[in-house]
Structure formats: structure tokens, C-alpha cells
CSV table of C-alpha atoms and ligand atoms in Angstrom, one decimal:
chain,number,residue,atom,x,y,z
A,1,MET,CA,110.5,82.8,88.5
A,2,VAL,CA,107.0,84.3,88.6
A,3,LYS,CA,104.4,82.3,90.4
A,4,ARG,CA,100.9,82.7,91.8
A,5,TYR,CA,100.9,84.0,95.4
A,6,LYS,CA,99.1,81.0,96.7
A,7,SER,CA,101.9,78.6,96.1
A,8,GLY,CA,104.5,79.6,98.7
A,9,GLY,CA,106.4,82.3,100.3
A,10,SER,CA,105.3,84.0,103.5
A,11,GLN,CA,101.9,83.1,104.6
A,12,PRO,CA,99.8,86.0,106.0
A,13,VAL,CA,99.3,85.7,109.7
A,14,LEU,CA,95.7,85.4,110.8
A,15,PRO,CA,94.8,88.6,112.5
A,16,SER,CA,93.2,86.6,115.3
A,17,GLU,CA,96.7,85.4,116.2
A,18,ILE,CA,98.2,88.8,116.6
A,19,THR,CA,95.4,91.3,117.0
A,20,PRO,CA,94.7,92.5,120.5
A,21,GLU,CA,91.2,93.3,121.6
A,22,SER,CA,91.8,97.1,121.3
A,23,VAL,CA,92.5,96.8,117.6
A,24,TYR,CA,89.3,94.9,117.1
A,25,ARG,CA,87.5,97.8,118.8
A,26,ASP,CA,89.4,100.2,116.6
A,27,ARG,CA,88.4,98.2,113.5
A,28,ARG,CA,84.8,98.4,114.4
A,29,ARG,CA,85.1,102.2,114.7
A,30,PHE,CA,86.9,102.2,111.3
A,31,MET,CA,84.0,100.3,109.7
A,32,GLN,CA,81.4,102.7,111.2
A,33,ALA,CA,83.4,105.6,109.9
A,34,ALA,CA,83.9,104.0,106.5
A,35,LEU,CA,80.4,102.9,106.0
A,36,SER,CA,79.0,106.3,106.8
A,37,VAL,CA,80.9,107.7,103.8
A,38,ALA,CA,78.6,107.8,100.8
A,39,ALA,CA,81.3,107.0,98.3
A,40,LEU,CA,82.1,103.5,99.5
A,41,PRO,CA,79.8,101.9,96.9
A,42,VAL,CA,81.8,103.7,94.2
A,43,VAL,CA,85.0,102.3,95.7
A,44,GLY,CA,83.3,98.9,95.7
A,45,PHE,CA,84.3,95.6,97.2
A,46,SER,CA,86.0,92.7,95.5
A,47,SER,CA,86.5,89.0,96.0
A,48,LEU,CA,89.8,89.0,94.2
A,49,ALA,CA,91.7,88.9,97.5
A,50,GLU,CA,90.4,85.5,98.3
A,51,ALA,CA,91.4,84.4,94.8
A,52,ALA,CA,95.0,85.5,95.5
A,53,GLY,CA,95.0,83.7,98.8
A,54,TYR,CA,95.2,86.7,101.0
A,55,ASP,CA,93.8,86.8,104.4
A,56,ILE,CA,91.6,89.9,104.5
A,57,PRO,CA,89.2,90.0,107.5
A,58,ALA,CA,85.5,90.1,106.3
A,59,ASP,CA,84.8,93.3,108.3
A,60,LEU,CA,87.4,95.4,106.3
A,61,PRO,CA,86.7,97.0,102.9
A,62,ARG,CA,88.4,95.8,99.8
A,63,TYR,CA,89.1,98.3,97.1
A,64,LYS,CA,87.9,97.2,93.8
A,65,GLY,CA,89.1,100.0,91.4
A,66,PRO,CA,87.6,100.6,87.9
A,67,ASP,CA,86.2,97.8,85.8
A,68,TRP,CA,89.0,97.9,83.3
A,69,LEU,CA,91.5,97.1,86.0
A,70,GLN,CA,89.7,93.9,87.1
A,71,PRO,CA,91.3,91.5,84.6
A,72,LYS,CA,94.8,92.8,85.3
A,73,LEU,CA,94.3,92.4,89.1
A,74,ALA,CA,92.9,88.9,88.6
A,75,GLU,CA,95.8,87.8,86.3
A,76,ALA,CA,98.6,89.2,88.5
A,77,SER,CA,101.3,86.7,89.3
A,78,ARG,CA,103.7,86.5,92.2
A,79,ASN,CA,107.3,87.5,91.7
A,80,ALA,CA,108.8,85.2,94.3
A,81,GLU,CA,112.4,86.1,93.4
A,82,LEU,CA,112.0,89.8,94.3
A,83,SER,CA,109.7,89.2,97.3
A,84,THR,CA,110.7,89.0,100.9
A,85,ARG,CA,109.4,86.0,102.8
A,86,GLU,CA,108.9,88.0,106.0
A,87,THR,CA,105.5,88.0,107.7
A,88,LEU,CA,103.1,90.5,106.1
A,89,ALA,CA,101.8,93.5,108.0
A,90,PRO,CA,98.1,92.7,108.6
A,91,TYR,CA,95.8,94.3,106.0
A,92,TYR,CA,94.3,96.4,108.8
A,93,ASN,CA,97.6,98.1,109.5
A,94,VAL,CA,98.4,98.7,105.9
A,95,ILE,CA,95.2,100.5,105.2
A,96,THR,CA,94.8,102.5,108.4
A,97,HIS,CA,98.4,103.6,109.3
A,98,ASN,CA,99.4,105.9,106.5
A,99,ASN,CA,101.4,109.0,105.6
A,100,PHE,CA,99.6,111.0,103.0
A,101,TYR,CA,99.8,114.6,104.1
A,102,GLU,CA,97.3,115.7,101.4
A,103,PHE,CA,94.7,114.1,103.6
A,104,GLY,CA,96.1,115.2,107.0
A,105,THR,CA,99.2,114.6,109.1
A,106,ASP,CA,97.8,112.1,111.6
A,107,LYS,CA,98.4,108.4,110.7
A,108,ARG,CA,94.6,107.9,110.8
A,109,ASP,CA,93.8,111.0,108.7
A,110,PRO,CA,94.3,109.4,105.3
A,111,VAL,CA,91.8,106.5,105.9
A,112,ARG,CA,89.3,108.9,107.5
A,113,ASN,CA,89.6,111.6,104.8
A,114,ALA,CA,90.4,109.8,101.5
A,115,GLN,CA,87.4,107.4,101.0
A,116,GLU,CA,85.7,109.8,98.6
A,117,PHE,CA,88.8,110.6,96.6
A,118,LYS,CA,88.0,110.2,92.9
A,119,THR,CA,90.6,108.1,91.1
A,120,ASP,CA,88.9,107.2,87.9
A,121,PRO,CA,89.1,108.6,85.2
A,122,TRP,CA,92.7,109.5,85.9
A,123,THR,CA,95.2,111.2,83.5
A,124,VAL,CA,99.0,111.1,83.7
A,125,GLU,CA,101.1,113.7,81.9
A,126,ILE,CA,104.4,112.5,80.5
A,127,SER,CA,106.7,115.5,79.8
A,128,GLY,CA,110.2,116.8,79.4
A,129,GLU,CA,113.0,114.9,77.7
A,130,VAL,CA,111.0,112.1,76.0
A,131,ALA,CA,110.1,111.3,72.4
A,132,LYS,CA,106.4,110.7,73.2
A,133,PRO,CA,105.2,113.4,75.6
A,134,GLY,CA,101.5,113.8,76.2
A,135,ASN,CA,98.5,113.4,78.4
A,136,TYR,CA,97.5,109.7,78.8
A,137,HIS,CA,94.5,108.0,80.4
A,138,LEU,CA,95.7,105.7,83.1
A,139,GLU,CA,94.0,102.8,81.3
A,140,ASP,CA,96.2,103.4,78.3
A,141,ILE,CA,99.3,103.8,80.4
A,142,LEU,CA,98.7,100.4,82.0
A,143,ALA,CA,97.4,98.6,78.9
A,144,PRO,CA,100.6,96.7,77.9
A,145,HIS,CA,101.8,95.9,81.5
A,146,ALA,CA,101.1,92.7,83.3
A,147,LEU,CA,100.9,93.0,87.1
A,148,GLU,CA,103.2,91.3,89.5
A,149,ASP,CA,102.6,90.6,93.1
A,150,ARG,CA,105.7,91.7,95.0
A,151,VAL,CA,106.2,91.6,98.8
A,152,TYR,CA,108.5,94.5,99.8
A,153,ARG,CA,109.7,96.1,103.1
A,154,LEU,CA,108.6,99.7,103.4
A,155,ARG,CA,110.8,101.7,105.9
A,156,CYS,CA,109.6,105.1,106.8
A,157,VAL,CA,112.1,107.8,107.7
A,158,GLU,CA,110.2,108.0,111.0
A,159,ALA,CA,111.7,104.6,112.0
A,160,TRP,CA,108.7,102.3,111.6
A,161,SER,CA,108.3,99.7,108.9
A,162,MET,CA,105.8,97.3,107.3
A,163,VAL,CA,105.9,94.3,104.9
A,164,ILE,CA,103.4,95.0,102.1
A,165,PRO,CA,102.3,92.8,99.2
A,166,TRP,CA,102.0,95.3,96.2
A,167,LEU,CA,100.5,94.7,92.8
A,168,GLY,CA,102.5,96.6,90.1
A,169,PHE,CA,104.9,96.5,87.3
A,170,PRO,CA,108.5,97.8,86.8
A,171,LEU,CA,108.8,101.5,86.2
A,172,ALA,CA,111.5,100.7,83.7
A,173,ASP,CA,109.0,99.1,81.4
A,174,LEU,CA,106.8,102.2,81.4
A,175,ILE,CA,109.8,104.6,80.9
A,176,LYS,CA,111.1,102.6,77.8
A,177,ARG,CA,107.7,103.0,76.1
A,178,PHE,CA,107.9,106.8,76.2
A,179,GLU,CA,111.5,106.8,74.9
A,180,PRO,CA,113.5,109.2,77.0
A,181,THR,CA,116.1,111.3,75.1
A,182,SER,CA,119.8,111.1,75.9
A,183,LYS,CA,119.4,114.3,78.0
A,184,ALA,CA,117.0,112.5,80.4
A,185,LYS,CA,119.1,112.0,83.6
A,186,TYR,CA,116.4,112.3,86.2
A,187,VAL,CA,112.7,111.6,86.6
A,188,GLN,CA,110.4,113.8,88.6
A,189,PHE,CA,106.9,112.6,89.8
A,190,THR,CA,104.1,114.9,90.9
A,191,THR,CA,101.0,114.1,93.0
A,192,LEU,CA,97.6,115.5,92.2
A,193,LEU,CA,96.9,119.1,93.3
A,194,ASP,CA,93.3,119.4,94.3
A,195,LYS,CA,92.3,121.5,97.3
A,196,GLU,CA,88.6,120.4,96.9
A,197,GLN,CA,89.4,116.8,97.5
A,198,MET,CA,92.6,117.0,99.6
A,199,PRO,CA,91.9,118.8,102.9
A,200,GLY,CA,95.6,118.8,103.8
A,201,GLN,CA,96.3,121.1,100.8
A,202,ARG,CA,94.0,123.8,102.1
A,203,GLY,CA,95.7,124.9,105.3
A,204,PHE,CA,97.8,128.1,105.6
A,205,PHE,CA,100.2,126.4,108.0
A,206,SER,CA,101.1,123.4,105.9
A,207,THR,CA,104.8,122.6,105.9
A,208,ILE,CA,104.8,121.2,102.4
A,209,LYS,CA,104.6,123.4,99.3
A,210,TRP,CA,102.0,121.6,97.2
A,211,PRO,CA,101.8,119.6,95.0
A,212,TYR,CA,104.0,116.9,96.5
A,213,VAL,CA,107.0,116.1,94.2
A,214,GLU,CA,109.6,113.4,94.2
A,215,GLY,CA,112.4,112.3,92.0
A,216,LEU,CA,114.9,109.6,91.1
A,217,ARG,CA,118.1,109.4,89.1
A,218,MET,CA,117.5,107.6,85.8
A,219,ASP,CA,119.5,104.5,86.8
A,220,GLU,CA,117.4,104.3,90.0
A,221,ALA,CA,114.2,104.7,88.1
A,222,MET,CA,115.3,101.9,85.7
A,223,HIS,CA,116.3,99.5,88.4
A,224,PRO,CA,114.2,96.3,88.4
A,225,LEU,CA,113.1,96.7,92.0
A,226,THR,CA,111.5,100.1,91.3
A,227,LEU,CA,107.8,99.5,91.1
A,228,MET,CA,104.7,101.4,89.8
A,229,ALA,CA,102.0,100.1,92.1
A,230,VAL,CA,98.2,100.0,91.3
A,231,GLY,CA,97.2,97.5,94.0
A,232,LEU,CA,98.0,95.8,97.3
A,233,TYR,CA,96.8,92.7,99.1
A,234,GLY,CA,95.4,91.4,95.8
A,235,ASN,CA,93.0,94.3,95.3
A,236,ALA,CA,93.2,97.9,93.8
A,237,LEU,CA,95.1,100.5,95.8
A,238,PRO,CA,93.1,102.1,98.6
A,239,PRO,CA,92.9,105.8,98.2
A,240,GLN,CA,94.8,106.3,101.5
A,241,ASN,CA,97.7,104.2,100.0
A,242,GLY,CA,98.0,106.4,96.9
A,243,ALA,CA,95.4,105.2,94.4
A,244,PRO,CA,95.3,104.9,91.5
A,245,LEU,CA,99.1,105.0,90.8
A,246,ARG,CA,102.0,105.3,93.1
A,247,LEU,CA,105.7,104.7,93.2
A,248,VAL,CA,107.4,102.1,95.4
A,249,VAL,CA,111.2,102.3,95.9
A,250,PRO,CA,111.9,99.7,98.6
A,251,TRP,CA,115.5,100.6,99.3
A,252,LYS,CA,114.7,104.2,100.0
A,253,TYR,CA,112.8,105.9,102.9
A,254,GLY,CA,109.1,105.8,102.4
A,255,PHE,CA,108.7,109.5,101.4
A,256,LYS,CA,110.3,108.7,98.1
A,257,SER,CA,107.4,106.4,97.3
A,258,ILE,CA,105.1,109.2,96.0
A,259,LYS,CA,101.3,108.6,95.8
A,260,SER,CA,98.5,109.5,93.4
A,261,ILE,CA,100.9,110.4,90.5
A,262,VAL,CA,99.6,112.8,87.8
A,263,ARG,CA,102.9,113.7,86.1
A,264,ILE,CA,106.1,112.0,85.2
A,265,HIS,CA,108.7,114.4,83.9
A,266,PHE,CA,112.2,113.7,82.5
A,267,SER,CA,115.0,116.3,83.0
A,268,GLU,CA,118.7,116.8,82.6
A,269,THR,CA,119.1,118.3,86.1
A,270,MET,CA,118.2,117.0,89.5
A,271,PRO,CA,114.6,117.8,90.2
A,272,ALA,CA,113.2,119.4,93.4
A,273,THR,CA,111.7,117.0,95.9
A,274,SER,CA,109.1,118.0,98.6
A,275,TRP,CA,110.8,116.9,101.9
A,276,ASN,CA,114.2,118.1,100.7
A,277,MET,CA,112.7,121.6,100.0
A,278,THR,CA,110.9,121.5,103.4
A,279,ALA,CA,113.9,120.5,105.5
A,280,PRO,CA,117.1,120.2,103.5
A,281,ASP,CA,119.2,119.3,106.5
A,282,GLU,CA,117.0,116.4,107.4
A,283,TYR,CA,115.9,114.9,104.1
A,284,GLY,CA,118.2,114.5,101.1
A,285,PHE,CA,117.4,113.7,97.4
A,286,TYR,CA,118.8,110.1,97.7
A,287,ALA,CA,117.2,109.1,101.0
A,288,ASN,CA,118.6,105.6,100.8
A,289,VAL,CA,117.8,103.6,104.0
A,290,ASN,CA,121.0,103.8,106.0
A,291,PRO,CA,121.3,102.7,109.6
A,292,GLU,CA,124.7,104.5,109.9
A,293,VAL,CA,123.4,108.0,109.0
A,294,ASP,CA,121.1,109.2,111.8
A,295,HIS,CA,118.3,111.7,111.2
A,296,PRO,CA,119.4,114.9,113.1
A,297,ARG,CA,116.6,114.3,115.6
A,298,TRP,CA,116.6,110.5,116.0
A,299,SER,CA,118.6,107.3,115.3
A,300,GLN,CA,118.1,105.3,112.1
A,301,ALA,CA,119.8,102.2,113.5
A,302,THR,CA,116.6,100.4,114.4
A,303,GLU,CA,113.0,100.4,113.3
A,304,ARG,CA,109.6,99.5,114.8
A,305,ARG,CA,108.2,96.7,112.6
A,306,LEU,CA,104.4,97.0,112.5
A,307,PRO,CA,102.3,95.6,114.0
A,308,SER,CA,103.9,96.8,117.2
A,309,SER,CA,102.4,97.6,120.6
A,310,LEU,CA,103.7,98.8,124.0
A,311,LEU,CA,104.0,95.3,125.2
A,312,THR,CA,105.5,94.0,122.0
A,313,PRO,CA,107.3,96.9,120.4
A,314,ASN,CA,108.9,94.6,117.8
A,315,ILE,CA,112.1,96.7,117.4
A,316,ILE,CA,114.5,95.3,114.8
A,317,ASP,CA,117.8,96.4,113.3
A,318,THR,CA,117.6,98.6,110.2
A,319,LEU,CA,119.6,97.1,107.3
A,320,PRO,CA,121.7,99.1,104.8
A,321,PHE,CA,119.5,99.9,101.8
A,322,ASN,CA,116.6,98.4,103.7
A,323,GLY,CA,118.0,94.9,103.1
A,324,TYR,CA,118.3,95.4,99.3
A,325,ALA,CA,122.1,96.2,99.3
A,326,ASP,CA,123.0,93.2,97.2
A,327,GLN,CA,120.8,94.5,94.4
A,328,VAL,CA,121.3,98.3,94.6
A,329,ALA,CA,124.6,99.2,96.5
A,330,HIS,CA,126.5,99.3,93.1
A,331,LEU,CA,124.4,102.3,92.0
A,332,TYR,CA,126.2,104.4,94.6
A,333,LYS,CA,129.7,103.2,94.2
A,334,GLY,CA,132.2,106.0,95.1
A,335,MET,CA,129.5,108.2,96.6
A,336,ASP,CA,129.9,109.4,100.2
A,337,LEU,CA,126.5,108.4,101.5
A,338,THR,CA,127.0,110.6,104.6
A,339,GLN,CA,127.0,113.6,102.3
A,340,TRP,CA,124.5,112.3,99.8
A,341,PHE,CA,121.9,111.2,102.5
B,1,LIG,N1,101.8,112.4,97.7
B,1,LIG,C1,102.3,111.9,98.9
B,1,LIG,N2,103.0,110.7,98.8
B,1,LIG,C2,103.5,110.2,99.9
B,1,LIG,C3,103.4,110.8,101.1
B,1,LIG,C4,102.7,112.0,101.2
B,1,LIG,O1,102.5,112.6,102.3
B,1,LIG,N3,102.1,112.5,100.1
B,1,LIG,N4,104.0,110.2,102.3
B,1,LIG,C5,105.1,109.3,102.0
B,1,LIG,C6,105.6,108.6,103.2
B,1,LIG,S1,106.4,109.6,104.4
B,1,LIG,C7,105.5,107.3,103.4
B,1,LIG,S2,106.2,106.5,104.7
B,1,LIG,C8,104.7,106.5,102.4
B,1,LIG,C9,103.6,105.7,103.2
B,1,LIG,O2,102.9,104.9,102.3
B,1,LIG,P1,101.7,104.0,102.9
B,1,LIG,O3,100.8,105.0,103.6
B,1,LIG,O4,101.0,103.4,101.7
B,1,LIG,O5,102.2,103.0,103.9
B,1,LIG,O6,104.1,107.3,101.4
B,1,LIG,C10,104.9,108.3,100.9
B,1,LIG,N5,104.2,109.0,99.8
B,2,LIG,MO1,107.6,108.2,105.7
């Protein structure tokens, strides 16, 4: 059943109910920083969030996206069946606590450094084992797809998590249109390479070999939970969250959910993935959320559900496959998940 967000499910918590004074002060600083960036008028503001029933504080920016995206955002409908009813992470946390190493390694670096990032026009290359390879404008890629509003848990390998309302469509629907050949066993995704715009790609000491790449087995890519996201909280994706197009794979650690995608490549063999290349003993290709397989340097048995603070750390148990085991465990039948971590 697909329904409008307004009519049910988890209600966003008012930030005044959960936001300590220090966060309000932080927020003011955020706005001062954001407003000093000349590009914000390009990013634009939107009132779609109200239309979708989301609680976005008036002092925080909404990301509008290009004109052609507006009707799609406005017509998005809620997929209640595939959405968790847990309390949403406040919008503030979603747009200011990010991992996007292209813009810096600190959690606040992406929101500080990505506001001028140009995400329109945007081209995506479809390549490899497909009948219809080519370079496509994002507008054409998205044209036939209606957007759904889906609330997913996002569990970072660093043991924090958030509940985020995404706007997107099933990756499976996109893949079918480009007609993969019988040799297509894996899909690899690539993030934009652009040293001018992405300060994190300039350094000599970067741990990651750019561009960021990720991958999925074909059956994982075709799974109905696997989402191509173009928005969150009723609006376009903020640049710090991976605008204009990102992957969301809710049963895997967050690093699989690659941002700002410019290439989707189909191959017969398992593709290289960034964190696996960087530290193969710590990050595998599969990266399914698994409380029983610890990271070599910390436990994965629990997670810090944001918002969290010193006084209210909000530590909860991590669930197998991030709570999506019923839907996805069958994909890994017979596999030793200690070995294929
Ligand atoms: N291109 C790219 N994609 C990326 C990352 C990154 O550094 N670069 N970080 C990943 C990690 S580790 C996580 S936890 C999620 C965070 O998504 P969010 O900032 O929207 O919460 O993005 C993932 N996608
Ligand atoms: Mo992560």
C-alpha cells in the first residue's frame, strides 16, 4: 500500500521536545555559515516539506533541486509497507552529521563544504554488460519513475544510526530499463571525481583512492528495498547527503550507500569497492549489518541511535541485517557471513 506521508506512521518529533540548548546554538552557527555561502540561492528553498507533513524548523534550509524535479517531489507517495515506524532523526541531524569524505572527514565538513556543489545539470553513464549503454541526463534517467517516500534505518559501520525519510525509487526499476545482459552479475557505482569542487579529493594523505566506488551483487541490486534516492524529508537531497542521486541499501553498513553517482556499470566479476580497497581486513564487499561480527577495532553489537548526547546516549541493540532479515536473509543462504563480512 502506498500512501501520502501525512496519513500515518511515525510522526516526526518536534525538535523543541528533544533539542538541547547547545544544539540550538549550533544551529544558529550553521545558518550563519550557510547563509554566508553565495550559492544558497542556487540551491533554493522549498515549501514542499510542509506539503508532505514534515516538521522542518524554519531556521534550517530546505533543498529545492532543479525545476524539473519539482513535480516529482510534490507527487511522491509514502510506501508505508516498506517504512519503519520508528521516530525520525531530526532534520537537523540528518543534514549536519554526515560521512562524505570528498568534502572532508569530520562529520560537520560535508555541510560546511558542500553547499556550492553543482548538481544540475548532471550526467550518469550506464556502461558494461547492458543492451542500452550511454550517457544520460539525470532528468531522462528519472523521467519514468514515480518517487516514493520511504523511512529507513541507516546504520553506519562506526556504530551510530539514524532513521531517515528518503524520496526515491527502486533501483530494480532503473536497471530493467537498460536491459542488463546475461553476463551482468554485479553492479558498480562511481561517485563524481572533481578536485575543484571536492576539497577532500585534493589531499596527498587521503586514505581513499578517488573516485569513491561501491558495488552490489545483481540480486541485491534488484531487491525491492534497494533505493535510488533523490530526496529526503520531502525535499531534494542536500549536497552533503549525496545530491543529486545516491544509493540507499538499508540492510548494509552506510558506506555501501554511495553518494553523488555518475556511473552505473554492469560486470561479470565482483567490482572493486573503496573501503574494501582501503582496509580489506575491516570492510568487506558484502558489509551486511551484523551484530555478531565485530569490526576488528570495535563491537557491532550495539549502536548509538541519533540524536544522542552524553546524558542520553540512546544506545540500542543492533539487529541482524539492520532489522531487515525477514526480507533479505534468503539472499545469503549457505554463505558464511563471518567470512563474507
Ligand atoms: N561518495 C561517498 N559516498 C558515501 C560516503 C563517502 O564518504 N563518499 N560515506 C558513506 C558512509 S560511511 C555513510 S555512513 C553514508 C552517510 O550518509 P548520510 O551522510 O546521508 O547520512 O554515506 C556513504 N556514502
Ligand atoms: Mo558509515
